[in-house]
Amino acid sequence: PMVVIAGICGISTGKLFLGGIIPGILCGLAQMIVSYFLAKKEGVPKEPGHFTIGPVLHGLWESWPALLMPIIIVGTITMGIVSPTEAGVIAVVYGLFAGGIIYRELKWEDIKFAFAETVRTSGRIFIVIGAAKLYTVMLTTAGFDKWVAKTMLGFSTNPTVIVTMFMESIATLTLFMPILYPIALGVGINPIVLSVLITVVIGIGLVTPPVGMCIYVACDLMDTTVGEVFPTLVPFIAATFVCIALMVAFPQLILLPTYLMA
């Protein structure tokens, strides 16, 4: 979503990635807290022994080649060395190298299986995207985008983000970002703040029916149903809304890394 937003609005992809650092950590901590209390409620047994720093350091040493991948992706984009698409290619090549040469765990059979699963899963996803795109074209043809802009400005000039669970994320960005972006600039909202907030909100949309692609893919891979999984997601979604509220109240959480690394 950040790459799409950057392309639509002409914003630096690197700055958007930087703006997402603290919100990402914040959301991760929120999910960990929810997981802790759910584990206690469900009586999940603790691992034996006590926490020591030794296994952590050992794990970091063993996993440093894998941990290097996000640094390569974000670092090269932020420094302007490559485009996001080129960074994706580099990540794939590096992943093949790390899995096959460094860890020696990635076999040719695994690569063939990964390609086959990617085609099968992507096919389902593109059906959803295609239907959502058709829905977006219908709304645009009907003048829905102009009505939304007029309505938002008619109510207030305060920052407002409209979120729908009935549109695919890319389709939502394609329809709403050209509307929200000039409105945000007009009322003095920082475009980085707006973009990061929308990215987090879209993350919620990706796990909520009826067009939550991530929940459909996960349920397909785990051979379960959306009806069984979705109720368990509610506490995690609520925790994410708390994080969004903090980001709205304190936009410095988003902007601080962009200032420090400018």
PDB file of C-alpha atoms in Angstrom:
ATOM      1  CA  PRO A   1       0.000   0.000   0.000  1.00  0.00           C
ATOM      2  CA  MET A   2       2.802   2.475   0.740  1.00  0.00           C
ATOM      3  CA  VAL A   3       4.303   1.947  -2.695  1.00  0.00           C
ATOM      4  CA  VAL A   4       0.890   2.480  -4.306  1.00  0.00           C
ATOM      5  CA  ILE A   5       0.267   5.628  -2.231  1.00  0.00           C
ATOM      6  CA  ALA A   6       3.699   6.972  -3.145  1.00  0.00           C
ATOM      7  CA  GLY A   7       2.962   6.426  -6.829  1.00  0.00           C
ATOM      8  CA  ILE A   8      -0.483   8.030  -6.711  1.00  0.00           C
ATOM      9  CA  CYS A   9       0.475  11.060  -4.621  1.00  0.00           C
ATOM     10  CA  GLY A  10       4.106  11.551  -5.633  1.00  0.00           C
ATOM     11  CA  ILE A  11       5.428  10.997  -2.086  1.00  0.00           C
ATOM     12  CA  SER A  12       8.844   9.508  -1.292  1.00  0.00           C
ATOM     13  CA  THR A  13       8.505   5.762  -0.708  1.00  0.00           C
ATOM     14  CA  GLY A  14      11.530   5.857   1.598  1.00  0.00           C
ATOM     15  CA  LYS A  15       9.929   8.495   3.828  1.00  0.00           C
ATOM     16  CA  LEU A  16       6.742   6.449   4.024  1.00  0.00           C
ATOM     17  CA  PHE A  17       8.756   3.405   5.095  1.00  0.00           C
ATOM     18  CA  LEU A  18      10.521   5.490   7.737  1.00  0.00           C
ATOM     19  CA  GLY A  19       7.209   6.891   8.914  1.00  0.00           C
ATOM     20  CA  GLY A  20       5.945   3.359   9.443  1.00  0.00           C
ATOM     21  CA  ILE A  21       8.766   2.300  11.792  1.00  0.00           C
ATOM     22  CA  ILE A  22       7.324   3.442  15.138  1.00  0.00           C
ATOM     23  CA  PRO A  23       3.696   2.640  14.200  1.00  0.00           C
ATOM     24  CA  GLY A  24       4.849  -0.834  13.152  1.00  0.00           C
ATOM     25  CA  ILE A  25       6.615  -1.390  16.465  1.00  0.00           C
ATOM     26  CA  LEU A  26       3.608   0.018  18.323  1.00  0.00           C
ATOM     27  CA  CYS A  27       1.180  -2.303  16.524  1.00  0.00           C
ATOM     28  CA  GLY A  28       3.509  -5.251  17.068  1.00  0.00           C
ATOM     29  CA  LEU A  29       3.694  -4.604  20.811  1.00  0.00           C
ATOM     30  CA  ALA A  30      -0.099  -4.265  20.954  1.00  0.00           C
ATOM     31  CA  GLN A  31      -0.534  -7.651  19.257  1.00  0.00           C
ATOM     32  CA  MET A  32       1.989  -9.193  21.665  1.00  0.00           C
ATOM     33  CA  ILE A  33       0.063  -7.868  24.679  1.00  0.00           C
ATOM     34  CA  VAL A  34      -3.195  -9.262  23.311  1.00  0.00           C
ATOM     35  CA  SER A  35      -1.497 -12.605  22.612  1.00  0.00           C
ATOM     36  CA  TYR A  36      -0.160 -12.722  26.190  1.00  0.00           C
ATOM     37  CA  PHE A  37      -3.561 -12.225  27.792  1.00  0.00           C
ATOM     38  CA  LEU A  38      -5.262 -14.634  25.384  1.00  0.00           C
ATOM     39  CA  ALA A  39      -2.602 -17.241  26.163  1.00  0.00           C
ATOM     40  CA  LYS A  40      -3.250 -16.821  29.901  1.00  0.00           C
ATOM     41  CA  LYS A  41      -6.997 -17.023  29.362  1.00  0.00           C
ATOM     42  CA  GLU A  42      -6.714 -20.196  27.262  1.00  0.00           C
ATOM     43  CA  GLY A  43      -4.226 -21.771  29.678  1.00  0.00           C
ATOM     44  CA  VAL A  44      -1.396 -22.101  27.168  1.00  0.00           C
ATOM     45  CA  PRO A  45       1.508 -23.695  29.099  1.00  0.00           C
ATOM     46  CA  LYS A  46       4.743 -21.783  29.517  1.00  0.00           C
ATOM     47  CA  GLU A  47       8.013 -23.128  28.223  1.00  0.00           C
ATOM     48  CA  PRO A  48      10.151 -24.685  30.961  1.00  0.00           C
ATOM     49  CA  GLY A  49      13.055 -22.781  32.477  1.00  0.00           C
ATOM     50  CA  HIS A  50      13.773 -19.079  32.864  1.00  0.00           C
ATOM     51  CA  PHE A  51      14.628 -16.337  30.382  1.00  0.00           C
ATOM     52  CA  THR A  52      18.334 -15.851  29.706  1.00  0.00           C
ATOM     53  CA  ILE A  53      20.077 -13.610  27.205  1.00  0.00           C
ATOM     54  CA  GLY A  54      22.266 -16.426  25.871  1.00  0.00           C
ATOM     55  CA  PRO A  55      19.664 -18.150  23.658  1.00  0.00           C
ATOM     56  CA  VAL A  56      18.550 -14.742  22.343  1.00  0.00           C
ATOM     57  CA  LEU A  57      22.077 -13.840  21.248  1.00  0.00           C
ATOM     58  CA  HIS A  58      22.544 -17.304  19.781  1.00  0.00           C
ATOM     59  CA  GLY A  59      19.287 -16.968  17.854  1.00  0.00           C
ATOM     60  CA  LEU A  60      20.290 -13.538  16.540  1.00  0.00           C
ATOM     61  CA  TRP A  61      23.642 -14.882  15.395  1.00  0.00           C
ATOM     62  CA  GLU A  62      22.027 -17.766  13.552  1.00  0.00           C
ATOM     63  CA  SER A  63      19.332 -15.606  11.967  1.00  0.00           C
ATOM     64  CA  TRP A  64      21.371 -12.558  10.918  1.00  0.00           C
ATOM     65  CA  PRO A  65      21.335 -13.487   7.209  1.00  0.00           C
ATOM     66  CA  ALA A  66      17.519 -13.555   7.274  1.00  0.00           C
ATOM     67  CA  LEU A  67      17.315 -10.380   9.366  1.00  0.00           C
ATOM     68  CA  LEU A  68      19.482  -8.658   6.776  1.00  0.00           C
ATOM     69  CA  MET A  69      16.701  -8.868   4.155  1.00  0.00           C
ATOM     70  CA  PRO A  70      14.423  -6.078   5.502  1.00  0.00           C
ATOM     71  CA  ILE A  71      17.501  -3.911   6.043  1.00  0.00           C
ATOM     72  CA  ILE A  72      18.474  -4.408   2.394  1.00  0.00           C
ATOM     73  CA  ILE A  73      14.940  -3.643   1.178  1.00  0.00           C
ATOM     74  CA  VAL A  74      14.253  -0.553   3.293  1.00  0.00           C
ATOM     75  CA  GLY A  75      17.837   0.694   3.226  1.00  0.00           C
ATOM     76  CA  THR A  76      18.273   0.631  -0.544  1.00  0.00           C
ATOM     77  CA  ILE A  77      14.889   2.299  -1.132  1.00  0.00           C
ATOM     78  CA  THR A  78      15.414   4.944   1.575  1.00  0.00           C
ATOM     79  CA  MET A  79      18.843   5.857   0.242  1.00  0.00           C
ATOM     80  CA  GLY A  80      17.470   6.134  -3.288  1.00  0.00           C
ATOM     81  CA  ILE A  81      19.680   3.363  -4.658  1.00  0.00           C
ATOM     82  CA  VAL A  82      16.838   1.338  -6.166  1.00  0.00           C
ATOM     83  CA  SER A  83      13.107   1.611  -6.776  1.00  0.00           C
ATOM     84  CA  PRO A  84      10.622  -0.442  -4.725  1.00  0.00           C
ATOM     85  CA  THR A  85      10.174  -2.865  -7.631  1.00  0.00           C
ATOM     86  CA  GLU A  86      13.934  -3.339  -7.965  1.00  0.00           C
ATOM     87  CA  ALA A  87      14.190  -3.845  -4.192  1.00  0.00           C
ATOM     88  CA  GLY A  88      11.615  -6.633  -4.509  1.00  0.00           C
ATOM     89  CA  VAL A  89      13.751  -8.354  -7.137  1.00  0.00           C
ATOM     90  CA  ILE A  90      16.842  -8.003  -4.936  1.00  0.00           C
ATOM     91  CA  ALA A  91      14.914  -9.482  -1.998  1.00  0.00           C
ATOM     92  CA  VAL A  92      13.874 -12.534  -4.047  1.00  0.00           C
ATOM     93  CA  VAL A  93      17.421 -13.157  -5.279  1.00  0.00           C
ATOM     94  CA  TYR A  94      18.857 -12.660  -1.792  1.00  0.00           C
ATOM     95  CA  GLY A  95      16.197 -14.964  -0.316  1.00  0.00           C
ATOM     96  CA  LEU A  96      17.162 -17.705  -2.768  1.00  0.00           C
ATOM     97  CA  PHE A  97      20.834 -17.185  -1.918  1.00  0.00           C
ATOM     98  CA  ALA A  98      20.267 -17.168   1.849  1.00  0.00           C
ATOM     99  CA  GLY A  99      17.955 -20.182   1.833  1.00  0.00           C
ATOM    100  CA  GLY A 100      19.941 -22.243  -0.638  1.00  0.00           C
ATOM    101  CA  ILE A 101      23.584 -21.312   0.048  1.00  0.00           C
ATOM    102  CA  ILE A 102      23.806 -19.916   3.598  1.00  0.00           C
ATOM    103  CA  TYR A 103      21.190 -22.022   5.402  1.00  0.00           C
ATOM    104  CA  ARG A 104      21.262 -24.913   2.885  1.00  0.00           C
ATOM    105  CA  GLU A 105      17.593 -25.600   3.590  1.00  0.00           C
ATOM    106  CA  LEU A 106      15.995 -24.426   0.330  1.00  0.00           C
ATOM    107  CA  LYS A 107      15.822 -27.266  -2.208  1.00  0.00           C
ATOM    108  CA  TRP A 108      14.719 -27.219  -5.834  1.00  0.00           C
ATOM    109  CA  GLU A 109      11.535 -29.063  -4.847  1.00  0.00           C
ATOM    110  CA  ASP A 110      10.762 -26.294  -2.357  1.00  0.00           C
ATOM    111  CA  ILE A 111      11.201 -23.646  -5.047  1.00  0.00           C
ATOM    112  CA  LYS A 112       8.871 -25.491  -7.441  1.00  0.00           C
ATOM    113  CA  PHE A 113       6.292 -25.877  -4.660  1.00  0.00           C
ATOM    114  CA  ALA A 114       6.573 -22.177  -3.790  1.00  0.00           C
ATOM    115  CA  PHE A 115       6.005 -21.174  -7.429  1.00  0.00           C
ATOM    116  CA  ALA A 116       2.988 -23.465  -7.719  1.00  0.00           C
ATOM    117  CA  GLU A 117       1.441 -22.203  -4.465  1.00  0.00           C
ATOM    118  CA  THR A 118       2.090 -18.602  -5.507  1.00  0.00           C
ATOM    119  CA  VAL A 119       0.258 -19.079  -8.800  1.00  0.00           C
ATOM    120  CA  ARG A 120      -2.670 -20.835  -7.115  1.00  0.00           C
ATOM    121  CA  THR A 121      -3.007 -18.304  -4.288  1.00  0.00           C
ATOM    122  CA  SER A 122      -2.435 -15.293  -6.553  1.00  0.00           C
ATOM    123  CA  GLY A 123      -5.157 -16.538  -8.875  1.00  0.00           C
ATOM    124  CA  ARG A 124      -7.697 -16.360  -6.051  1.00  0.00           C
ATOM    125  CA  ILE A 125      -6.425 -12.945  -5.000  1.00  0.00           C
ATOM    126  CA  PHE A 126      -6.658 -11.498  -8.513  1.00  0.00           C
ATOM    127  CA  ILE A 127     -10.250 -12.677  -8.815  1.00  0.00           C
ATOM    128  CA  VAL A 128     -11.037 -10.621  -5.701  1.00  0.00           C
ATOM    129  CA  ILE A 129      -9.012  -7.658  -7.024  1.00  0.00           C
ATOM    130  CA  GLY A 130     -10.762  -7.833 -10.386  1.00  0.00           C
ATOM    131  CA  ALA A 131     -14.209  -7.811  -8.805  1.00  0.00           C
ATOM    132  CA  ALA A 132     -13.210  -4.951  -6.509  1.00  0.00           C
ATOM    133  CA  LYS A 133     -11.795  -2.988  -9.438  1.00  0.00           C
ATOM    134  CA  LEU A 134     -15.082  -3.380 -11.294  1.00  0.00           C
ATOM    135  CA  TYR A 135     -16.892  -2.090  -8.203  1.00  0.00           C
ATOM    136  CA  THR A 136     -14.513   0.890  -8.074  1.00  0.00           C
ATOM    137  CA  VAL A 137     -15.143   1.727 -11.737  1.00  0.00           C
ATOM    138  CA  MET A 138     -18.899   1.632 -11.104  1.00  0.00           C
ATOM    139  CA  LEU A 139     -18.557   4.020  -8.138  1.00  0.00           C
ATOM    140  CA  THR A 140     -16.329   6.402 -10.074  1.00  0.00           C
ATOM    141  CA  THR A 141     -18.659   6.395 -13.074  1.00  0.00           C
ATOM    142  CA  ALA A 142     -21.562   7.212 -10.764  1.00  0.00           C
ATOM    143  CA  GLY A 143     -19.629  10.220  -9.396  1.00  0.00           C
ATOM    144  CA  PHE A 144     -19.160   8.730  -5.930  1.00  0.00           C
ATOM    145  CA  ASP A 145     -15.640  10.160  -5.582  1.00  0.00           C
ATOM    146  CA  LYS A 146     -16.843  13.731  -6.197  1.00  0.00           C
ATOM    147  CA  TRP A 147     -19.749  13.228  -3.777  1.00  0.00           C
ATOM    148  CA  VAL A 148     -17.370  12.011  -1.057  1.00  0.00           C
ATOM    149  CA  ALA A 149     -15.049  15.004  -1.479  1.00  0.00           C
ATOM    150  CA  LYS A 150     -17.959  17.457  -1.408  1.00  0.00           C
ATOM    151  CA  THR A 151     -19.542  15.765   1.614  1.00  0.00           C
ATOM    152  CA  MET A 152     -16.307  15.665   3.620  1.00  0.00           C
ATOM    153  CA  LEU A 153     -15.575  19.316   3.053  1.00  0.00           C
ATOM    154  CA  GLY A 154     -19.222  20.172   3.775  1.00  0.00           C
ATOM    155  CA  PHE A 155     -19.112  18.601   7.236  1.00  0.00           C
ATOM    156  CA  SER A 156     -15.779  19.902   8.486  1.00  0.00           C
ATOM    157  CA  THR A 157     -12.206  20.735   7.596  1.00  0.00           C
ATOM    158  CA  ASN A 158     -10.914  18.464  10.343  1.00  0.00           C
ATOM    159  CA  PRO A 159      -8.829  15.407   9.387  1.00  0.00           C
ATOM    160  CA  THR A 160     -11.124  12.541   8.391  1.00  0.00           C
ATOM    161  CA  VAL A 161     -10.352   9.082   7.067  1.00  0.00           C
ATOM    162  CA  ILE A 162     -13.173   7.027   5.555  1.00  0.00           C
ATOM    163  CA  VAL A 163     -12.615   3.286   5.628  1.00  0.00           C
ATOM    164  CA  THR A 164     -14.661   0.598   3.971  1.00  0.00           C
ATOM    165  CA  MET A 165     -14.493  -3.158   4.299  1.00  0.00           C
ATOM    166  CA  PHE A 166     -16.260  -3.625   0.983  1.00  0.00           C
ATOM    167  CA  MET A 167     -13.376  -2.744  -1.338  1.00  0.00           C
ATOM    168  CA  GLU A 168     -10.008  -4.323  -2.024  1.00  0.00           C
ATOM    169  CA  SER A 169      -7.066  -2.330  -0.648  1.00  0.00           C
ATOM    170  CA  ILE A 170      -5.516  -1.284  -3.979  1.00  0.00           C
ATOM    171  CA  ALA A 171      -8.941  -0.380  -5.349  1.00  0.00           C
ATOM    172  CA  THR A 172      -9.633   1.649  -2.190  1.00  0.00           C
ATOM    173  CA  LEU A 173      -6.374   3.560  -2.608  1.00  0.00           C
ATOM    174  CA  THR A 174      -6.988   4.134  -6.299  1.00  0.00           C
ATOM    175  CA  LEU A 175     -10.412   5.616  -5.597  1.00  0.00           C
ATOM    176  CA  PHE A 176      -9.877   7.496  -2.339  1.00  0.00           C
ATOM    177  CA  MET A 177      -6.270   8.735  -2.325  1.00  0.00           C
ATOM    178  CA  PRO A 178      -6.790  11.255  -5.177  1.00  0.00           C
ATOM    179  CA  ILE A 179      -9.733  12.558  -3.108  1.00  0.00           C
ATOM    180  CA  LEU A 180      -8.212  12.508   0.386  1.00  0.00           C
ATOM    181  CA  TYR A 181      -4.749  13.760  -0.546  1.00  0.00           C
ATOM    182  CA  PRO A 182      -5.666  17.282  -1.772  1.00  0.00           C
ATOM    183  CA  ILE A 183      -8.200  17.603   1.076  1.00  0.00           C
ATOM    184  CA  ALA A 184      -5.495  16.702   3.589  1.00  0.00           C
ATOM    185  CA  LEU A 185      -3.069  19.222   2.117  1.00  0.00           C
ATOM    186  CA  GLY A 186      -5.798  21.852   2.109  1.00  0.00           C
ATOM    187  CA  VAL A 187      -6.438  21.507   5.855  1.00  0.00           C
ATOM    188  CA  GLY A 188      -2.753  21.228   6.786  1.00  0.00           C
ATOM    189  CA  ILE A 189      -2.417  17.481   7.371  1.00  0.00           C
ATOM    190  CA  ASN A 190       1.071  16.115   6.833  1.00  0.00           C
ATOM    191  CA  PRO A 191       0.920  13.740   3.826  1.00  0.00           C
ATOM    192  CA  ILE A 192       3.265  11.255   5.528  1.00  0.00           C
ATOM    193  CA  VAL A 193       0.950  11.075   8.561  1.00  0.00           C
ATOM    194  CA  LEU A 194      -2.116  10.607   6.360  1.00  0.00           C
ATOM    195  CA  SER A 195      -0.450   7.911   4.266  1.00  0.00           C
ATOM    196  CA  VAL A 196       0.810   5.882   7.231  1.00  0.00           C
ATOM    197  CA  LEU A 197      -2.581   6.065   8.957  1.00  0.00           C
ATOM    198  CA  ILE A 198      -4.344   4.893   5.809  1.00  0.00           C
ATOM    199  CA  THR A 199      -1.828   2.050   5.453  1.00  0.00           C
ATOM    200  CA  VAL A 200      -2.553   0.836   8.993  1.00  0.00           C
ATOM    201  CA  VAL A 201      -6.304   1.141   8.479  1.00  0.00           C
ATOM    202  CA  ILE A 202      -6.057  -0.811   5.226  1.00  0.00           C
ATOM    203  CA  GLY A 203      -4.248  -3.505   7.216  1.00  0.00           C
ATOM    204  CA  ILE A 204      -7.441  -3.941   9.228  1.00  0.00           C
ATOM    205  CA  GLY A 205      -9.456  -4.146   6.027  1.00  0.00           C
ATOM    206  CA  LEU A 206      -7.218  -6.964   4.799  1.00  0.00           C
ATOM    207  CA  VAL A 207      -8.367  -9.237   7.657  1.00  0.00           C
ATOM    208  CA  THR A 208     -12.065  -8.315   7.709  1.00  0.00           C
ATOM    209  CA  PRO A 209     -14.717  -9.870   5.453  1.00  0.00           C
ATOM    210  CA  PRO A 210     -16.142  -9.641   2.888  1.00  0.00           C
ATOM    211  CA  VAL A 211     -13.052  -8.512   0.917  1.00  0.00           C
ATOM    212  CA  GLY A 212     -10.279  -9.251   3.428  1.00  0.00           C
ATOM    213  CA  MET A 213      -7.776 -10.938   1.122  1.00  0.00           C
ATOM    214  CA  CYS A 214      -5.303 -11.862   3.885  1.00  0.00           C
ATOM    215  CA  ILE A 215      -7.889 -13.706   5.967  1.00  0.00           C
ATOM    216  CA  TYR A 216      -9.055 -15.649   2.900  1.00  0.00           C
ATOM    217  CA  VAL A 217      -5.494 -16.612   1.969  1.00  0.00           C
ATOM    218  CA  ALA A 218      -4.651 -17.610   5.562  1.00  0.00           C
ATOM    219  CA  CYS A 219      -7.832 -19.679   5.920  1.00  0.00           C
ATOM    220  CA  ASP A 220      -7.132 -21.360   2.597  1.00  0.00           C
ATOM    221  CA  LEU A 221      -3.584 -22.280   3.629  1.00  0.00           C
ATOM    222  CA  MET A 222      -4.710 -23.529   7.063  1.00  0.00           C
ATOM    223  CA  ASP A 223      -7.753 -25.373   5.660  1.00  0.00           C
ATOM    224  CA  THR A 224     -10.256 -23.582   7.892  1.00  0.00           C
ATOM    225  CA  THR A 225     -13.135 -21.137   7.416  1.00  0.00           C
ATOM    226  CA  VAL A 226     -13.419 -17.376   7.816  1.00  0.00           C
ATOM    227  CA  GLY A 227     -16.354 -17.851  10.174  1.00  0.00           C
ATOM    228  CA  GLU A 228     -14.162 -19.829  12.565  1.00  0.00           C
ATOM    229  CA  VAL A 229     -11.188 -17.475  12.419  1.00  0.00           C
ATOM    230  CA  PHE A 230     -12.698 -13.993  12.408  1.00  0.00           C
ATOM    231  CA  PRO A 231     -14.053 -13.952  16.018  1.00  0.00           C
ATOM    232  CA  THR A 232     -10.534 -14.648  17.278  1.00  0.00           C
ATOM    233  CA  LEU A 233      -9.249 -11.601  15.383  1.00  0.00           C
ATOM    234  CA  VAL A 234     -11.538  -9.117  17.143  1.00  0.00           C
ATOM    235  CA  PRO A 235      -9.188  -8.433  20.126  1.00  0.00           C
ATOM    236  CA  PHE A 236      -6.260  -7.882  17.754  1.00  0.00           C
ATOM    237  CA  ILE A 237      -8.296  -5.503  15.597  1.00  0.00           C
ATOM    238  CA  ALA A 238      -9.357  -3.593  18.730  1.00  0.00           C
ATOM    239  CA  ALA A 239      -5.709  -3.272  19.769  1.00  0.00           C
ATOM    240  CA  THR A 240      -4.863  -1.885  16.338  1.00  0.00           C
ATOM    241  CA  PHE A 241      -7.609   0.739  16.688  1.00  0.00           C
ATOM    242  CA  VAL A 242      -5.988   1.834  19.966  1.00  0.00           C
ATOM    243  CA  CYS A 243      -2.688   2.255  18.100  1.00  0.00           C
ATOM    244  CA  ILE A 244      -4.429   4.290  15.402  1.00  0.00           C
ATOM    245  CA  ALA A 245      -5.914   6.551  18.080  1.00  0.00           C
ATOM    246  CA  LEU A 246      -2.439   7.126  19.535  1.00  0.00           C
ATOM    247  CA  MET A 247      -1.046   7.965  16.101  1.00  0.00           C
ATOM    248  CA  VAL A 248      -3.850  10.445  15.466  1.00  0.00           C
ATOM    249  CA  ALA A 249      -3.321  12.056  18.880  1.00  0.00           C
ATOM    250  CA  PHE A 250       0.484  12.076  18.566  1.00  0.00           C
ATOM    251  CA  PRO A 251       1.497  12.330  14.884  1.00  0.00           C
ATOM    252  CA  GLN A 252       5.105  12.755  16.032  1.00  0.00           C
ATOM    253  CA  LEU A 253       5.155   8.963  16.398  1.00  0.00           C
ATOM    254  CA  ILE A 254       5.038   8.837  12.607  1.00  0.00           C
ATOM    255  CA  LEU A 255       7.181  11.853  11.764  1.00  0.00           C
ATOM    256  CA  LEU A 256      10.082  11.393  14.210  1.00  0.00           C
ATOM    257  CA  PRO A 257      12.074   8.825  12.144  1.00  0.00           C
ATOM    258  CA  THR A 258      11.651  10.931   9.006  1.00  0.00           C
ATOM    259  CA  TYR A 259      13.188  13.911  10.831  1.00  0.00           C
ATOM    260  CA  LEU A 260      16.054  11.928  12.347  1.00  0.00           C
ATOM    261  CA  MET A 261      17.016  10.254   9.057  1.00  0.00           C
ATOM    262  CA  ALA A 262      16.298  13.123   6.702  1.00  0.00           C
TER     263      ALA A 262
END
